[in-house]
């Protein structure tokens, strides 16, 4: 019997696992909470990994898994000895006997979008990063510095710009437009208000009572007002500009390799995705554009590819086609 | 005997108190740690107030103080009943018998820079805010939204731009210039490094191990490299642009009232101050420009003015001349 391949994608929003066979059938899937593989959050990450893996392995024999790939942000953390030994123990407790390879979350996103070894990843979700891949390894990254320092064009960035735009209107004594009213409604829970410093102070306070990344929850308000509020259009155009500049920083003008779009803001049918696609098409008209919709399957494909390199292209078409 | 006037300026960096007599002599001064007057930090704020006031009152009779003004960020917090009663108790315990007036920290900065009732305040320190004053009250504010949402052109903002500029050079595989090398030296403690993702990750981690506002400690690096590194010049020009735009948002083009510069980045002989002064002079050539160097004295002046309005202009010249 052909060995199975296991993929695990540990993300900030969710942790997903999938087991596939050599023909690309998904034999088991699992989903758990998001996790960060840092020492202070290790127990939480291990619990999420255990939950996702247990579900994915529910109806297959763990011993029949012949290869596994784990994708995670901060992949260097997962290979630190004290973390690796905890993962090894979890691995053995689930009956898994194969070894596993750890790669960056960007890598499983890239391979989920293309079977090609070289190309460009442009990601915008809660965070934002662009990367040039050579032989399926990220050999140049741009941004991905986190909300405090970067992630320009991410959901966090767009949400914060929405609040900034609202505050600027209020500071000018102007009634905000549709986007600003939606921001006030979401943050303060009311539709009626007059532009005043107390309202400004309330908004600032409301934002500060939540974790900063919660600002990304306001990004959908900007998406919703695209075409209806010039401020929403301005913010989305600026976000697309940041993402296109990041792509240009890691991709030469003449390149024709695939471009993979990843992250919730670029894989859906959003105005931001349309702007980014249009910008990419005008700069790199010959580049095929793929979507990274299933990072866990990307990880599983990498594992399956290690077991059977010659069937990898056909497997990719089956898994993601 | 003429009653004395007491001023207290509660700032994020320090809390300062001063007692003056009617002729503008400083009879006592006190300084303590910075404080934020919010409910969860109330004990710390009260302790800073007590320390600064005790020192300022060391050689005068508290009962001879006839008027007092307290300037603080979040002045609305200090007048909330549960906070006000704690301040009242502190007040009584120090032997103070006069009442006190609470105003915004921006107000004591404004009056420290001009005896005129109307004008514009442009402040850049750890944070940034601009304000139009009418009759010594801030009737329009712009920005001052805190580091997460605003404070454009502040020390925090400049320090963060310095890190961003450094990360962008490293992401491009370039050796950073003098500013970037100073940033790496300060954050990582080493002068020699090659542009690589591990260095990027180390910088991001180093920033995240400190409170976000600690980024303002990097602003002096930008100041130091003005004229020596184009990135420093670009950041300072952008900061000045934000501050001038904020001033323009609260000041009409034809206005000739005084402009008061406040905050450590604008009251010193810094390149940013020079850029802002030059921009203000070209937009409002007829406006006198004052400096807010002593907010506690501004508060004391407001108190003294309440005791003797007719002598206020002369007193201002003595106190701040």
Coordinates of C-alpha atoms in Angstrom, one line a residue:
Chain A
X1 CA 0.0 0.0 0.0
X2 CA 1.2 3.5 -1.0
X3 CA 2.2 5.6 2.0
X4 CA 0.0 8.6 2.9
X5 CA 1.2 12.3 3.1
X6 CA 0.3 14.6 6.0
X7 CA 0.2 18.4 5.9
X8 CA -0.2 20.7 8.8
X9 CA -0.5 24.5 8.5
X10 CA -0.2 26.4 11.8
X11 CA -1.7 29.9 11.3
X12 CA -2.6 32.8 13.5
X13 CA -6.3 32.3 12.8
X14 CA -6.5 28.5 12.5
X15 CA -4.5 25.4 12.5
X16 CA -5.4 22.9 9.8
X17 CA -4.2 19.4 9.0
X18 CA -5.0 17.1 6.0
X19 CA -4.0 13.6 5.1
X20 CA -3.9 12.7 1.4
X21 CA -3.2 9.6 -0.6
X22 CA -1.0 9.4 -3.7
X23 CA -3.9 10.2 -6.0
X24 CA -4.8 13.4 -4.1
X25 CA -7.8 12.1 -2.2
X26 CA -8.3 13.9 1.1
X27 CA -8.6 11.0 3.6
X28 CA -8.9 13.2 6.7
X29 CA -8.9 16.8 7.7
X30 CA -8.7 18.6 11.0
X31 CA -9.1 22.1 12.2
X32 CA -8.2 23.8 15.5
X33 CA -7.5 27.2 16.9
X34 CA -4.8 29.4 15.6
X35 CA -1.4 29.3 17.3
X36 CA 1.9 31.0 17.5
X37 CA 4.9 28.7 17.9
X38 CA 6.8 30.8 20.4
X39 CA 8.1 29.5 23.7
X40 CA 5.6 31.3 25.9
X41 CA 2.7 30.0 23.8
X42 CA 4.1 26.5 23.2
X43 CA 1.4 24.7 25.2
X44 CA -1.4 26.4 23.3
X45 CA 0.3 25.6 19.9
X46 CA 0.9 22.0 20.9
X47 CA -2.8 21.7 21.9
X48 CA -3.9 23.1 18.5
X49 CA -1.6 20.8 16.7
X50 CA -2.8 17.8 18.6
X51 CA -6.5 18.7 18.0
X52 CA -6.0 19.3 14.2
X53 CA -3.9 16.1 13.8
X54 CA -6.2 13.9 15.8
X55 CA -9.1 14.9 13.7
X56 CA -7.2 14.4 10.4
X57 CA -5.9 11.0 11.5
X58 CA -9.3 9.8 12.8
X59 CA -10.0 7.4 10.0
X60 CA -6.5 6.5 8.8
X61 CA -3.7 4.6 10.4
X62 CA -1.1 7.0 11.6
X63 CA 1.6 4.5 10.8
X64 CA 0.6 4.5 7.2
X65 CA 1.7 8.2 6.9
X66 CA 5.0 8.1 5.1
X67 CA 5.9 11.8 5.0
X68 CA 4.8 15.0 6.7
X69 CA 5.3 18.7 6.3
X70 CA 4.5 21.4 8.9
X71 CA 4.2 25.0 7.8
X72 CA 4.2 27.8 10.4
X73 CA 5.1 31.4 10.9
X74 CA 8.4 31.5 12.9
X75 CA 9.4 28.1 11.5
X76 CA 12.8 28.7 13.1
X77 CA 11.1 28.5 16.5
X78 CA 9.7 25.1 15.8
X79 CA 13.2 23.6 15.2
X80 CA 14.7 24.9 18.4
X81 CA 15.6 21.9 20.5
X82 CA 13.2 22.4 23.4
X83 CA 10.3 23.0 21.1
X84 CA 11.3 20.2 18.7
X85 CA 11.4 17.6 21.5
X86 CA 7.9 18.6 22.6
X87 CA 6.7 18.3 19.0
X88 CA 8.4 14.9 18.7
X89 CA 6.6 13.7 21.9
X90 CA 3.3 14.8 20.5
X91 CA 4.1 13.1 17.2
X92 CA 4.9 9.8 18.9
X93 CA 1.8 10.0 21.1
X94 CA -0.4 10.2 17.9
X95 CA 1.3 7.0 16.5
X96 CA 3.0 8.9 13.8
X97 CA 6.2 7.1 12.8
X98 CA 7.5 9.2 9.9
X99 CA 9.7 12.2 10.2
X100 CA 8.4 15.7 9.5
X101 CA 9.8 18.7 7.8
X102 CA 9.2 22.2 9.0
X103 CA 8.8 25.0 6.5
X104 CA 7.6 28.7 6.6
X105 CA 3.9 29.3 6.4
X106 CA 4.7 31.4 3.3
X107 CA 6.1 28.2 1.7
X108 CA 3.0 26.1 2.1
X109 CA 1.0 29.1 0.8
X110 CA 3.2 29.4 -2.2
X111 CA 3.1 25.7 -3.1
X112 CA -0.7 25.6 -2.6
X113 CA -0.9 28.2 -5.4
X114 CA 1.5 26.7 -7.9
X115 CA 3.4 23.5 -8.6
X116 CA 6.2 25.6 -10.1
X117 CA 9.5 25.8 -8.1
X118 CA 10.1 29.5 -8.7
X119 CA 7.8 32.5 -8.4
X120 CA 6.4 35.2 -6.2
X121 CA 4.1 35.1 -3.2
X122 CA 1.9 38.2 -2.4
X123 CA 0.1 37.7 0.9
X124 CA -2.4 40.0 2.7
X125 CA -4.4 38.7 5.6
X126 CA -4.2 40.0 9.1
X127 CA -0.5 40.6 8.2
X128 CA 1.2 41.1 4.9
X129 CA 4.4 39.7 3.3
X130 CA 5.8 39.2 -0.2
X131 CA 8.4 36.7 -1.1
X132 CA 10.5 35.5 -4.0
X133 CA 10.7 31.7 -4.1
X134 CA 13.5 29.8 -5.8
X135 CA 13.2 26.0 -5.7
X136 CA 10.3 26.4 -3.3
X137 CA 12.3 28.2 -0.7
X138 CA 11.7 31.9 0.2
X139 CA 15.1 33.4 -0.7
X140 CA 13.9 37.0 -0.4
X141 CA 11.2 38.3 1.9
X142 CA 9.7 41.8 2.0
X143 CA 7.8 43.1 5.0
X144 CA 6.0 40.6 7.2
X145 CA 7.3 42.7 10.1
X146 CA 4.2 42.7 12.1
X147 CA 1.6 45.3 12.8
X148 CA 3.8 47.6 14.9
X149 CA 6.5 48.0 12.3
X150 CA 5.0 47.0 9.0
X151 CA 2.4 44.7 7.4
X152 CA 1.6 47.5 5.0
X153 CA -1.6 46.7 3.0
X154 CA -2.7 44.0 5.5
X155 CA -6.1 43.8 7.1
X156 CA -4.7 45.4 10.2
X157 CA -3.3 48.3 8.1
X158 CA -6.6 48.8 6.3
X159 CA -8.6 48.7 9.5
X160 CA -6.3 51.2 11.1
X161 CA -6.5 53.5 8.1
X162 CA -10.3 53.3 8.4
X163 CA -10.1 54.6 12.0
X164 CA -7.5 57.2 11.0
X165 CA -9.7 58.5 8.2
X166 CA -12.6 58.7 10.6
X167 CA -10.6 60.6 13.3
X168 CA -9.2 63.0 10.7
X169 CA -12.8 63.9 9.6
X170 CA -13.9 64.4 13.2
X171 CA -10.8 66.5 13.9
X172 CA -11.8 68.8 11.0
X173 CA -15.3 69.1 12.5
X174 CA -16.7 67.2 9.5
X175 CA -19.4 64.5 9.5
X176 CA -17.6 61.4 8.3
X177 CA -18.9 59.6 5.2
X178 CA -20.3 56.1 5.0
X179 CA -17.0 54.5 6.0
X180 CA -16.5 56.7 9.0
X181 CA -20.1 56.2 10.1
X182 CA -19.7 52.4 9.8
X183 CA -16.5 52.7 11.9
X184 CA -18.3 54.7 14.6
X185 CA -21.2 52.3 14.5
X186 CA -18.9 49.3 14.9
X187 CA -16.6 50.8 17.6
X188 CA -19.2 52.8 19.6
X189 CA -22.4 51.0 18.7
X190 CA -24.2 54.1 17.6
X191 CA -25.3 55.6 14.3
X192 CA -25.9 59.1 15.4
X193 CA -23.2 61.5 16.6
X194 CA -21.8 65.0 16.0
X195 CA -18.2 65.6 15.2
X196 CA -16.5 66.5 18.5
X197 CA -13.5 65.8 20.6
X198 CA -15.4 63.5 23.1
X199 CA -16.4 61.3 20.1
X200 CA -12.7 61.3 19.0
X201 CA -11.7 60.3 22.6
X202 CA -14.3 57.5 22.7
X203 CA -13.0 56.1 19.5
X204 CA -9.4 56.2 20.6
X205 CA -10.4 54.5 23.9
X206 CA -12.5 51.8 22.2
X207 CA -9.6 50.9 19.9
X208 CA -7.2 50.7 22.9
X209 CA -9.5 48.4 24.9
X210 CA -8.9 45.7 22.3
X211 CA -5.6 44.1 21.1
X212 CA -4.1 46.1 18.3
X213 CA -4.6 43.3 15.7
X214 CA -8.3 43.5 16.3
X215 CA -8.2 46.6 14.0
X216 CA -8.1 44.1 11.2
X217 CA -11.8 43.3 12.0
X218 CA -12.6 46.8 10.5
X219 CA -11.1 45.9 7.1
X220 CA -14.4 44.5 5.8
X221 CA -16.0 47.9 6.4
X222 CA -13.6 49.4 3.9
X223 CA -14.3 46.6 1.4
X224 CA -18.0 47.1 1.9
X225 CA -17.7 50.8 1.1
X226 CA -15.5 50.5 -2.0
X227 CA -17.1 52.5 -4.8
X228 CA -19.4 54.2 -2.3
X229 CA -17.0 56.3 -0.2
X230 CA -13.9 58.0 -1.7
X231 CA -12.1 57.4 1.6
X232 CA -12.6 53.6 1.2
X233 CA -11.3 53.8 -2.3
X234 CA -8.3 55.8 -1.3
X235 CA -7.4 53.4 1.5
X236 CA -7.8 50.3 -0.8
X237 CA -5.7 52.0 -3.5
X238 CA -3.0 52.8 -1.0
X239 CA -3.0 49.2 0.3
X240 CA -2.8 47.8 -3.2
X241 CA 0.1 50.2 -3.8
X242 CA 2.0 48.9 -0.8
X243 CA 1.4 45.3 -1.8
X244 CA 2.5 45.9 -5.4
X245 CA 5.6 47.8 -4.2
X246 CA 6.4 44.8 -2.0
X247 CA 5.9 42.4 -5.0
X248 CA 8.2 44.6 -7.1
X249 CA 10.8 44.6 -4.4
X250 CA 11.1 40.8 -4.7
X251 CA 10.4 40.3 -8.4
X252 CA 12.3 41.6 -11.4
X253 CA 10.3 43.4 -14.2
X254 CA 11.0 40.7 -16.8
X255 CA 10.0 37.7 -14.7
X256 CA 7.3 35.4 -16.0
X257 CA 7.2 32.9 -13.2
X258 CA 3.8 32.4 -11.4
X259 CA 2.5 34.8 -8.9
X260 CA 0.6 33.3 -5.9
X261 CA -2.0 35.4 -4.1
X262 CA -2.5 34.4 -0.5
X263 CA -4.3 35.7 2.6
X264 CA -8.0 36.4 3.1
X265 CA -7.9 39.8 1.5
X266 CA -6.4 38.5 -1.8
X267 CA -7.9 35.0 -2.2
X268 CA -11.5 36.2 -2.1
X269 CA -13.4 38.3 -4.6
X270 CA -12.5 41.6 -2.9
X271 CA -11.9 45.1 -4.3
X272 CA -8.4 44.9 -2.9
X273 CA -7.8 41.6 -4.8
X274 CA -9.1 43.2 -8.0
X275 CA -6.8 46.2 -7.6
X276 CA -3.8 44.0 -6.9
X277 CA -4.6 41.6 -9.8
X278 CA -4.9 44.5 -12.1
X279 CA -1.6 46.0 -11.0
X280 CA 0.2 42.7 -11.3
X281 CA -1.3 42.1 -14.8
X282 CA -0.1 45.5 -16.0
X283 CA 3.5 44.9 -14.7
X284 CA 3.8 41.2 -15.4
X285 CA 1.3 40.5 -18.1
X286 CA 2.8 37.0 -18.8
X287 CA 2.7 35.7 -15.3
X288 CA 0.2 33.1 -14.4
X289 CA -1.6 34.0 -11.1
X290 CA -2.5 31.3 -8.7
X291 CA -4.5 31.3 -5.4
X292 CA -3.3 29.8 -2.1
X293 CA -6.6 28.6 -0.7
X294 CA -5.5 25.6 1.3
X295 CA -2.1 25.8 3.0
X296 CA -2.5 22.5 4.8
X297 CA -3.0 20.8 1.4
X298 CA 0.1 22.7 0.2
X299 CA 2.0 21.2 3.1
X300 CA 0.6 17.7 2.3
X301 CA 1.5 18.1 -1.4
X302 CA 5.1 18.9 -0.4
X303 CA 5.1 15.7 1.7
X304 CA 3.6 13.7 -1.1
X305 CA 6.1 15.1 -3.5
X306 CA 9.0 13.9 -1.3
X307 CA 7.4 10.4 -1.6
X308 CA 6.8 10.5 -5.4
X309 CA 8.5 13.5 -7.2
X310 CA 7.5 12.4 -10.7
X311 CA 3.7 12.4 -9.9
X312 CA 3.8 15.8 -8.2
X313 CA 2.5 18.0 -11.0
X314 CA -0.5 15.7 -11.7
X315 CA -1.2 15.5 -7.9
X316 CA -1.1 19.3 -7.7
X317 CA -3.7 19.6 -10.5
X318 CA -5.9 17.0 -8.7
X319 CA -5.6 18.6 -5.2
X320 CA -6.0 22.3 -6.2
X321 CA -7.6 22.1 -9.7
Chain B
X1 CA 0.8 89.4 51.9
X2 CA 0.0 88.6 48.3
X3 CA -1.2 85.0 47.8
X4 CA 1.0 82.6 45.8
X5 CA 0.2 80.7 42.7
X6 CA 0.8 77.0 42.2
X7 CA 1.2 75.2 38.8
X8 CA 1.4 71.4 38.3
X9 CA 2.1 69.8 34.9
X10 CA 1.5 66.0 34.8
X11 CA 3.2 64.6 31.7
X12 CA 4.0 61.2 30.4
X13 CA 7.8 61.8 30.9
X14 CA 7.8 63.9 34.1
X15 CA 5.5 65.6 36.6
X16 CA 6.5 69.1 37.5
X17 CA 5.3 71.6 40.1
X18 CA 6.2 75.2 40.7
X19 CA 5.1 77.9 43.2
X20 CA 5.5 81.5 42.2
X21 CA 4.7 84.8 43.8
X22 CA 3.0 87.8 42.1
X23 CA 6.3 89.1 40.8
X24 CA 7.2 85.9 39.0
X25 CA 9.8 84.6 41.4
X26 CA 9.9 80.8 41.5
X27 CA 9.7 80.1 45.3
X28 CA 9.7 76.3 44.9
X29 CA 9.9 73.6 42.3
X30 CA 9.4 69.9 42.3
X31 CA 9.8 67.1 39.8
X32 CA 8.7 63.5 39.9
X33 CA 8.1 60.6 37.5
X34 CA 5.7 60.9 34.6
X35 CA 2.1 59.7 35.1
X36 CA -1.1 59.0 33.3
X37 CA -4.3 60.0 35.0
X38 CA -6.3 56.9 34.2
X39 CA -8.2 54.8 36.7
X40 CA -5.8 51.8 36.5
X41 CA -2.7 54.0 37.0
X42 CA -4.3 56.4 39.6
X43 CA -2.1 55.4 42.5
X44 CA 1.0 56.0 40.5
X45 CA -0.2 59.4 39.3
X46 CA -1.2 60.4 42.8
X47 CA 2.3 59.4 44.1
X48 CA 4.0 61.5 41.4
X49 CA 1.7 64.5 42.1
X50 CA 2.5 64.2 45.9
X51 CA 6.2 64.0 45.3
X52 CA 6.3 67.0 42.9
X53 CA 4.0 69.1 45.1
X54 CA 5.8 68.2 48.3
X55 CA 9.1 69.4 46.8
X56 CA 7.6 72.6 45.4
X57 CA 6.0 73.4 48.7
X58 CA 9.1 72.6 50.8
X59 CA 10.0 76.2 51.7
X60 CA 6.6 78.0 51.4
X61 CA 3.4 77.8 53.5
X62 CA 0.9 75.7 51.6
X63 CA -1.9 77.8 53.1
X64 CA -0.4 80.9 51.4
X65 CA -1.1 79.4 48.0
X66 CA -4.2 81.3 46.7
X67 CA -4.8 79.6 43.3
X68 CA -3.6 76.5 41.6
X69 CA -3.9 75.0 38.1
X70 CA -3.2 71.4 37.1
X71 CA -2.5 70.5 33.5
X72 CA -2.7 66.9 32.4
X73 CA -3.4 64.8 29.4
X74 CA -6.8 63.2 29.7
X75 CA -7.9 66.2 31.9
X76 CA -11.5 64.8 31.7
X77 CA -10.2 61.8 33.7
X78 CA -9.0 64.0 36.6
X79 CA -12.4 65.5 37.1
X80 CA -14.3 62.2 37.3
X81 CA -15.7 62.0 40.8
X82 CA -13.7 59.0 42.1
X83 CA -10.5 60.5 40.8
X84 CA -11.3 64.0 42.0
X85 CA -12.0 62.9 45.5
X86 CA -8.6 61.2 45.7
X87 CA -6.9 64.4 44.4
X88 CA -8.9 66.4 47.0
X89 CA -7.6 64.1 49.7
X90 CA -4.0 64.5 48.5
X91 CA -4.6 68.3 48.3
X92 CA -5.8 68.5 51.9
X93 CA -3.0 66.3 53.2
X94 CA -0.4 68.7 51.8
X95 CA -2.1 71.6 53.7
X96 CA -3.4 73.2 50.5
X97 CA -6.5 75.2 51.1
X98 CA -7.2 76.9 47.8
X99 CA -9.2 75.2 45.1
X100 CA -7.6 74.0 41.9
X101 CA -8.5 74.1 38.2
X102 CA -7.8 71.3 35.8
X103 CA -6.9 72.0 32.2
X104 CA -5.5 70.0 29.3
X105 CA -1.7 69.6 29.2
X106 CA -1.9 71.3 25.8
X107 CA -3.3 74.4 27.5
X108 CA -0.4 74.8 30.0
X109 CA 2.0 74.3 27.0
X110 CA 0.2 77.0 25.0
X111 CA 0.1 79.6 27.8
X112 CA 3.8 78.9 28.6
X113 CA 4.6 80.0 25.1
X114 CA 2.4 83.1 24.8
X115 CA 0.4 85.5 27.0
X116 CA -2.1 85.9 24.1
X117 CA -5.5 84.3 24.4
X118 CA -5.7 83.1 20.9
X119 CA -3.3 81.2 18.7
X120 CA -2.0 77.8 17.6
X121 CA -0.1 75.1 19.5
X122 CA 2.1 72.6 17.5
X123 CA 3.5 69.9 19.8
X124 CA 5.8 67.0 19.0
X125 CA 7.3 65.0 21.8
X126 CA 6.7 61.4 22.5
X127 CA 3.3 62.1 21.0
X128 CA 2.0 64.8 18.6
X129 CA -1.0 67.2 18.6
X130 CA -1.9 70.5 17.2
X131 CA -4.6 72.8 18.6
X132 CA -6.3 76.1 17.9
X133 CA -6.8 78.1 21.1
X134 CA -9.5 80.7 21.6
X135 CA -9.5 82.5 24.9
X136 CA -6.9 80.0 26.2
X137 CA -9.1 77.0 25.6
X138 CA -8.4 74.4 22.9
X139 CA -11.4 74.6 20.7
X140 CA -10.1 72.5 17.9
X141 CA -7.6 69.7 18.2
X142 CA -5.9 67.7 15.5
X143 CA -4.3 64.3 16.1
X144 CA -3.0 63.5 19.6
X145 CA -4.6 60.1 19.0
X146 CA -1.8 58.1 20.5
X147 CA 0.9 56.0 18.9
X148 CA -1.3 53.2 17.7
X149 CA -3.6 55.4 15.7
X150 CA -1.8 58.7 15.1
X151 CA 0.8 61.0 16.7
X152 CA 2.2 61.6 13.2
X153 CA 5.5 63.4 13.3
X154 CA 6.1 62.6 16.9
X155 CA 9.2 61.0 18.5
X156 CA 7.5 57.7 18.4
X157 CA 6.6 58.1 14.7
X158 CA 10.1 59.2 13.8
X159 CA 11.7 56.3 15.7
X160 CA 9.4 53.8 14.1
X161 CA 10.2 55.3 10.6
X162 CA 13.9 54.8 11.4
X163 CA 13.3 51.1 12.1
X164 CA 11.0 50.8 9.0
X165 CA 13.7 52.4 6.8
X166 CA 16.3 50.0 8.2
X167 CA 14.1 46.9 7.7
X168 CA 13.3 48.0 4.1
X169 CA 17.0 48.3 3.2
X170 CA 17.7 44.9 4.8
X171 CA 14.7 43.4 2.9
X172 CA 16.2 44.6 -0.3
X173 CA 19.5 43.0 0.6
X174 CA 21.2 46.4 0.9
X175 CA 23.6 47.5 3.6
X176 CA 21.8 50.3 5.5
X177 CA 23.3 53.8 5.6
X178 CA 24.5 55.6 8.8
X179 CA 21.0 55.8 10.2
X180 CA 20.2 52.1 9.7
X181 CA 23.6 51.1 11.2
X182 CA 22.9 53.3 14.2
X183 CA 19.4 51.6 14.6
X184 CA 21.0 48.2 14.5
X185 CA 23.7 49.2 16.9
X186 CA 21.1 50.6 19.3
X187 CA 18.7 47.7 19.1
X188 CA 21.1 44.7 18.7
X189 CA 24.2 46.2 20.2
X190 CA 26.5 45.4 17.2
X191 CA 28.0 47.5 14.5
X192 CA 28.8 44.7 12.0
X193 CA 26.1 42.6 10.2
X194 CA 25.2 41.5 6.7
X195 CA 21.7 42.2 5.3
X196 CA 19.7 39.0 6.0
X197 CA 16.4 37.8 7.2
X198 CA 17.8 36.7 10.6
X199 CA 18.9 40.2 11.2
X200 CA 15.4 41.5 10.2
X201 CA 13.8 39.0 12.6
X202 CA 16.2 40.0 15.4
X203 CA 15.3 43.7 14.9
X204 CA 11.5 43.0 14.9
X205 CA 12.0 40.9 18.1
X206 CA 14.1 43.5 19.8
X207 CA 11.4 46.2 19.1
X208 CA 8.6 43.9 20.4
X209 CA 10.4 43.1 23.7
X210 CA 10.0 46.8 24.7
X211 CA 6.8 48.8 25.0
X212 CA 5.9 50.4 21.7
X213 CA 6.4 54.0 22.9
X214 CA 10.1 53.1 23.5
X215 CA 10.5 53.5 19.8
X216 CA 10.6 57.2 20.5
X217 CA 14.1 56.7 22.0
X218 CA 15.3 56.1 18.5
X219 CA 14.2 59.6 17.3
X220 CA 17.6 61.2 18.4
X221 CA 19.4 58.8 15.9
X222 CA 17.4 60.4 13.1
X223 CA 18.2 63.9 14.4
X224 CA 21.9 63.0 14.6
X225 CA 22.0 61.8 11.0
X226 CA 20.2 64.8 9.5
X227 CA 22.3 66.0 6.6
X228 CA 24.4 62.9 6.7
X229 CA 21.9 60.2 5.6
X230 CA 19.2 60.9 3.0
X231 CA 16.9 58.5 4.9
X232 CA 17.1 60.7 8.0
X233 CA 16.4 63.7 5.9
X234 CA 13.4 62.0 4.3
X235 CA 12.0 61.0 7.6
X236 CA 12.4 64.4 9.2
X237 CA 10.8 66.1 6.1
X238 CA 7.9 63.7 6.3
X239 CA 7.5 64.4 10.1
X240 CA 7.6 68.2 9.5
X241 CA 5.0 67.7 6.7
X242 CA 2.7 65.9 9.1
X243 CA 3.1 68.6 11.8
X244 CA 2.6 71.5 9.3
X245 CA -0.5 69.8 7.9
X246 CA -1.8 69.4 11.4
X247 CA -1.2 73.1 12.1
X248 CA -2.9 74.0 8.8
X249 CA -5.9 71.9 9.8
X250 CA -6.5 74.1 12.9
X251 CA -5.3 77.5 11.6
X252 CA -6.6 79.6 8.8
X253 CA -4.2 80.9 6.2
X254 CA -4.7 84.6 7.1
X255 CA -4.2 84.1 10.8
X256 CA -1.6 86.3 12.6
X257 CA -2.0 85.1 16.1
X258 CA 1.0 83.5 17.9
X259 CA 2.2 80.0 17.2
X260 CA 3.6 78.1 20.2
X261 CA 6.0 75.2 19.6
X262 CA 6.0 72.5 22.3
X263 CA 7.4 69.1 23.0
X264 CA 11.0 68.0 23.1
X265 CA 11.4 67.7 19.4
X266 CA 10.2 71.3 18.7
X267 CA 11.5 73.3 21.6
X268 CA 15.2 72.3 21.2
X269 CA 17.6 73.3 18.4
X270 CA 16.7 70.2 16.3
X271 CA 16.6 69.8 12.6
X272 CA 12.9 69.0 12.9
X273 CA 12.3 72.3 14.7
X274 CA 14.1 74.1 12.0
X275 CA 12.0 72.5 9.3
X276 CA 8.8 73.2 11.1
X277 CA 9.8 76.8 11.9
X278 CA 10.7 77.3 8.2
X279 CA 7.4 75.9 7.0
X280 CA 5.4 77.9 9.5
X281 CA 7.3 81.1 8.5
X282 CA 6.5 80.6 4.8
X283 CA 2.8 80.0 5.5
X284 CA 2.2 82.5 8.3
X285 CA 5.1 85.0 8.0
X286 CA 3.4 87.5 10.4
X287 CA 2.9 85.1 13.2
X288 CA 5.1 85.4 16.3
X289 CA 6.5 82.0 17.4
X290 CA 6.8 81.2 21.0
X291 CA 8.3 78.2 22.8
X292 CA 6.6 76.1 25.6
X293 CA 9.6 75.3 27.7
X294 CA 8.0 75.1 31.1
X295 CA 4.5 73.8 31.3
X296 CA 4.4 73.9 35.1
X297 CA 5.2 77.6 35.0
X298 CA 2.4 77.9 32.4
X299 CA 0.0 76.3 34.9
X300 CA 1.3 78.6 37.6
X301 CA 0.9 81.6 35.4
X302 CA -2.8 80.7 34.7
X303 CA -3.3 80.5 38.5
X304 CA -1.6 83.8 39.1
X305 CA -3.6 85.4 36.3
X306 CA -6.8 84.3 38.1
X307 CA -5.5 86.2 41.2
X308 CA -4.4 89.3 39.3
X309 CA -5.6 89.6 35.7
X310 CA -4.2 93.0 35.1
X311 CA -0.6 92.0 35.9
X312 CA -0.6 88.9 33.8
X313 CA 1.2 90.2 30.7
X314 CA 4.0 91.6 32.8
X315 CA 4.2 88.5 34.8
X316 CA 4.4 86.4 31.7
X317 CA 7.4 88.4 30.4
X318 CA 9.1 87.9 33.8
X319 CA 8.4 84.2 34.0
X320 CA 9.3 83.2 30.5
X321 CA 11.3 86.1 29.1

